Amino acid sequence: EAQVTQNPRYLITVTGKKLTVTCSQNMNHEYMSWYRQDPGLGLRQIYYSMNVEVTDKGDVPEGYKVSRKEKRNFPLILESPSPNQTSLYFCASSLSLAVDTQYFGPGTRLTVL
Amino acid sequence: KNEVEQSPQNLTAQEGEFITINCSYSVGISALHWLQQHPGGGIVSLFMLSSGKKKHGRLIATINIQEKHSSLHITASHPRDSAVYICAVDRYTDKLIFGTGTRLQVFP
């Protein structure tokens, strides 16, 4: 089954404690992306990757890191989480934005105390 | 002013009604995406459009590049269509800019 998986689905943590949210897709997609969703602000893009070892900033990259060492995986790293990073996070993948719809992961609800 | 505007923000309908959700954007784009998010949060991509019209079941999406406008139509609406519908555009940058969504409730 074609899918994008994210782990964990729910996470409560404290300020400053490094964490990683994993994202994996089994469709051999080249494009992968991370989004955050906040009430009143909607979805916003954090980082995206066009292919292995190619990543670029979205609109809200501050406080986040990503890496793309393998095609299937695109982890999101918060090195020193802060309460303003409390949000619902989605990973997505596609062949490319211009020719294909995106497949979204189930979301990760993160709370930073 | 947001680069992507959706209207209406909220929409209620009776089962069976024809529904239209609008998306206007102010920049040149390479593609426009329509997404659906049900209560509980999961997001499903409905359409990717760069021109013309696409249809999938009871859903129809159109785009007018010259007028910078897209519409999502739902024919014979059903309560299971209740969701938030989100428009997003790619500005030739491989980055997406999202509208704030249209909340649709369809009552039996």
Tab-separated table of C-alpha atoms in Angstrom:
chain	number	residue	atom	x	y	z
A	1	GLU	CA	0.000	0.000	0.000
A	2	ALA	CA	1.302	3.425	-0.998
A	3	GLN	CA	1.760	5.481	2.111
A	4	VAL	CA	3.615	8.148	4.046
A	5	THR	CA	4.283	7.282	7.664
A	6	GLN	CA	5.212	9.631	10.487
A	7	ASN	CA	6.402	8.871	13.973
A	8	PRO	CA	5.543	9.652	16.646
A	9	ARG	CA	1.916	10.603	16.130
A	10	TYR	CA	1.728	12.448	19.431
A	11	LEU	CA	4.539	13.930	21.487
A	12	ILE	CA	4.671	16.062	24.601
A	13	THR	CA	8.110	17.366	25.458
A	14	VAL	CA	9.823	20.168	27.322
A	15	THR	CA	11.634	23.240	26.106
A	16	GLY	CA	15.154	22.546	24.906
A	17	LYS	CA	14.981	18.761	24.646
A	18	LYS	CA	16.069	17.746	21.142
A	19	LEU	CA	13.606	15.654	19.198
A	20	THR	CA	13.217	14.079	15.766
A	21	VAL	CA	9.996	13.372	13.909
A	22	THR	CA	10.511	10.712	11.287
A	23	CYS	CA	8.867	10.595	7.869
A	24	SER	CA	9.076	7.737	5.408
A	25	GLN	CA	7.426	7.064	2.020
A	26	ASN	CA	7.325	3.857	-0.026
A	27	MET	CA	6.466	5.351	-3.439
A	28	ASN	CA	9.966	6.262	-4.634
A	29	HIS	CA	8.940	9.922	-4.672
A	30	GLU	CA	11.591	12.535	-5.272
A	31	TYR	CA	9.803	15.468	-3.605
A	32	MET	CA	9.211	15.477	0.148
A	33	SER	CA	8.108	18.293	2.393
A	34	TRP	CA	7.266	19.236	5.972
A	35	TYR	CA	4.376	21.494	6.946
A	36	ARG	CA	3.024	22.818	10.178
A	37	GLN	CA	-0.610	23.685	10.797
A	38	ASP	CA	-1.732	26.214	13.390
A	39	PRO	CA	-5.211	27.565	14.179
A	40	GLY	CA	-5.849	30.783	12.303
A	41	LEU	CA	-2.636	30.469	10.284
A	42	GLY	CA	-3.395	27.360	8.279
A	43	LEU	CA	-0.703	25.225	6.695
A	44	ARG	CA	2.788	26.599	6.219
A	45	GLN	CA	5.792	24.939	4.619
A	46	ILE	CA	8.856	24.382	6.800
A	47	TYR	CA	11.380	22.619	4.535
A	48	TYR	CA	11.269	20.636	1.340
A	49	SER	CA	13.542	18.331	-0.592
A	50	MET	CA	13.713	17.812	-4.331
A	51	ASN	CA	15.874	14.692	-4.047
A	52	VAL	CA	18.546	12.988	-1.973
A	53	GLU	CA	20.940	15.518	-0.435
A	54	VAL	CA	18.882	18.428	-1.857
A	55	THR	CA	16.913	20.406	0.718
A	56	ASP	CA	15.626	23.974	0.841
A	57	LYS	CA	13.797	26.289	3.190
A	58	GLY	CA	10.087	26.869	3.079
A	59	ASP	CA	8.355	29.841	4.628
A	60	VAL	CA	8.920	29.019	8.309
A	61	PRO	CA	12.272	27.161	8.640
A	62	GLU	CA	13.524	28.847	11.829
A	63	GLY	CA	14.168	26.369	14.638
A	64	TYR	CA	14.048	23.298	12.383
A	65	LYS	CA	16.546	21.136	10.553
A	66	VAL	CA	16.069	18.396	7.990
A	67	SER	CA	18.188	15.872	6.175
A	68	ARG	CA	17.640	13.662	3.131
A	69	LYS	CA	20.243	10.931	3.135
A	70	GLU	CA	17.946	8.348	1.573
A	71	LYS	CA	15.137	8.861	-0.909
A	72	ARG	CA	12.472	7.343	1.326
A	73	ASN	CA	13.237	9.215	4.576
A	74	PHE	CA	12.975	12.898	5.465
A	75	PRO	CA	13.277	13.466	9.219
A	76	LEU	CA	12.415	16.773	10.880
A	77	ILE	CA	14.737	17.754	13.714
A	78	LEU	CA	14.018	20.257	16.445
A	79	GLU	CA	17.343	20.798	18.178
A	80	SER	CA	16.007	23.042	20.948
A	81	PRO	CA	12.213	23.032	20.865
A	82	SER	CA	10.313	26.026	22.168
A	83	PRO	CA	6.612	26.445	23.057
A	84	ASN	CA	5.966	28.338	19.803
A	85	GLN	CA	6.754	25.113	17.952
A	86	THR	CA	3.695	23.478	19.482
A	87	SER	CA	1.754	22.547	16.373
A	88	LEU	CA	0.381	19.822	14.121
A	89	TYR	CA	3.057	18.663	11.683
A	90	PHE	CA	2.526	16.944	8.347
A	91	CYS	CA	5.003	15.275	6.059
A	92	ALA	CA	4.112	14.839	2.381
A	93	SER	CA	5.640	13.384	-0.748
A	94	SER	CA	5.060	13.441	-4.498
A	95	LEU	CA	6.870	12.894	-7.785
A	96	SER	CA	6.985	16.690	-8.095
A	97	LEU	CA	4.666	19.570	-7.176
A	98	ALA	CA	4.094	20.526	-10.803
A	99	VAL	CA	2.997	17.143	-12.125
A	100	ASP	CA	1.565	15.177	-9.230
A	101	THR	CA	-0.720	15.406	-6.230
A	102	GLN	CA	0.883	15.034	-2.814
A	103	TYR	CA	0.508	12.148	-0.410
A	104	PHE	CA	0.283	13.288	3.204
A	105	GLY	CA	1.301	11.492	6.349
A	106	PRO	CA	-1.184	11.186	9.229
A	107	GLY	CA	0.273	14.105	11.176
A	108	THR	CA	2.247	14.508	14.391
A	109	ARG	CA	0.751	16.563	17.192
A	110	LEU	CA	3.609	18.141	19.121
A	111	THR	CA	3.285	19.974	22.413
A	112	VAL	CA	6.306	21.783	23.843
A	113	LEU	CA	5.927	22.781	27.490
B	1	LYS	CA	-3.269	40.718	1.787
B	2	ASN	CA	-2.724	36.965	1.503
B	3	GLU	CA	-1.379	35.690	-1.783
B	4	VAL	CA	-4.050	32.968	-1.759
B	5	GLU	CA	-7.618	33.845	-0.798
B	6	GLN	CA	-10.452	31.392	-0.410
B	7	SER	CA	-14.153	32.066	-0.231
B	8	PRO	CA	-16.350	31.477	1.527
B	9	GLN	CA	-14.617	30.800	4.835
B	10	ASN	CA	-17.567	28.771	6.067
B	11	LEU	CA	-20.292	27.057	4.106
B	12	THR	CA	-23.306	25.040	5.155
B	13	ALA	CA	-25.442	23.053	2.754
B	14	GLN	CA	-28.241	20.554	2.662
B	15	GLU	CA	-27.530	17.105	1.345
B	16	GLY	CA	-27.853	17.035	-2.422
B	17	GLU	CA	-26.940	20.670	-3.028
B	18	PHE	CA	-24.339	21.802	-5.560
B	19	ILE	CA	-21.404	23.438	-3.821
B	20	THR	CA	-18.755	25.830	-5.100
B	21	ILE	CA	-15.612	26.867	-3.251
B	22	ASN	CA	-13.439	29.581	-4.745
B	23	CYS	CA	-9.706	30.251	-4.670
B	24	SER	CA	-8.053	33.417	-5.969
B	25	TYR	CA	-4.346	34.073	-6.076
B	26	SER	CA	-2.235	37.097	-6.872
B	27	VAL	CA	0.988	35.606	-8.258
B	28	GLY	CA	2.011	33.608	-11.278
B	29	ILE	CA	1.828	29.898	-10.590
B	30	SER	CA	2.956	26.632	-12.104
B	31	ALA	CA	0.266	24.555	-10.398
B	32	LEU	CA	-2.654	24.751	-7.989
B	33	HIS	CA	-3.601	22.056	-5.515
B	34	TRP	CA	-6.900	21.322	-3.780
B	35	LEU	CA	-6.733	19.455	-0.471
B	36	GLN	CA	-9.377	18.009	1.826
B	37	GLN	CA	-9.011	17.765	5.597
B	38	HIS	CA	-11.611	15.879	7.586
B	39	PRO	CA	-12.268	16.413	11.293
B	40	GLY	CA	-9.562	14.412	13.012
B	41	GLY	CA	-6.946	16.006	10.852
B	42	GLY	CA	-5.864	13.776	7.988
B	43	ILE	CA	-5.161	15.570	4.700
B	44	VAL	CA	-5.970	14.145	1.289
B	45	SER	CA	-4.856	15.704	-1.955
B	46	LEU	CA	-7.834	15.987	-4.328
B	47	PHE	CA	-6.466	17.662	-7.456
B	48	MET	CA	-3.391	19.210	-8.977
B	49	LEU	CA	-4.202	21.636	-11.796
B	50	SER	CA	-2.097	23.681	-14.158
B	51	SER	CA	-4.852	24.404	-16.669
B	52	GLY	CA	-8.411	23.531	-17.590
B	53	LYS	CA	-10.588	21.193	-15.621
B	54	LYS	CA	-10.376	17.876	-13.787
B	55	LYS	CA	-13.129	15.602	-12.506
B	56	HIS	CA	-13.069	12.813	-9.981
B	57	GLY	CA	-16.400	11.315	-9.030
B	58	ARG	CA	-18.627	14.119	-7.731
B	59	LEU	CA	-15.733	16.565	-7.491
B	60	ILE	CA	-14.799	18.967	-10.269
B	61	ALA	CA	-11.923	21.444	-10.194
B	62	THR	CA	-11.389	24.231	-12.699
B	63	ILE	CA	-8.721	26.847	-13.117
B	64	ASN	CA	-8.564	30.083	-15.122
B	65	ILE	CA	-4.919	31.078	-15.370
B	66	GLN	CA	-5.633	34.512	-16.898
B	67	GLU	CA	-8.051	35.439	-14.121
B	68	LYS	CA	-5.918	33.779	-11.408
B	69	HIS	CA	-8.908	31.872	-10.098
B	70	SER	CA	-9.860	28.283	-9.375
B	71	SER	CA	-13.090	26.690	-8.255
B	72	LEU	CA	-13.860	23.385	-6.591
B	73	HIS	CA	-17.360	22.070	-7.212
B	74	ILE	CA	-19.118	19.272	-5.383
B	75	THR	CA	-22.186	17.855	-7.059
B	76	ALA	CA	-24.929	16.063	-5.090
B	77	SER	CA	-23.265	16.907	-1.776
B	78	HIS	CA	-23.341	14.388	1.054
B	79	PRO	CA	-22.669	14.687	4.801
B	80	ARG	CA	-19.416	12.767	4.302
B	81	ASP	CA	-18.201	15.738	2.210
B	82	SER	CA	-18.097	17.791	5.434
B	83	ALA	CA	-14.482	18.848	5.775
B	84	VAL	CA	-12.113	21.757	5.359
B	85	TYR	CA	-11.078	22.348	1.745
B	86	ILE	CA	-7.724	24.002	1.216
B	87	CYS	CA	-6.283	25.608	-1.895
B	88	ALA	CA	-2.508	25.854	-2.365
B	89	VAL	CA	-0.348	27.294	-5.156
B	90	ASP	CA	3.159	26.585	-6.404
B	91	ARG	CA	4.811	29.842	-7.535
B	92	TYR	CA	7.349	28.160	-9.838
B	93	THR	CA	9.485	27.736	-6.729
B	94	ASP	CA	8.570	24.171	-5.682
B	95	LYS	CA	7.178	25.727	-2.507
B	96	LEU	CA	3.495	25.793	-1.653
B	97	ILE	CA	1.512	28.763	-0.369
B	98	PHE	CA	-1.781	27.811	1.253
B	99	GLY	CA	-5.135	29.472	1.599
B	100	THR	CA	-6.729	29.397	5.036
B	101	GLY	CA	-9.376	26.925	4.006
B	102	THR	CA	-13.146	26.692	3.587
B	103	ARG	CA	-15.051	24.802	6.260
B	104	LEU	CA	-17.952	22.905	4.679
B	105	GLN	CA	-20.779	21.290	6.637
B	106	VAL	CA	-23.376	19.267	4.784
B	107	PHE	CA	-26.514	18.406	6.742
B	108	PRO	CA	-28.798	15.450	5.994
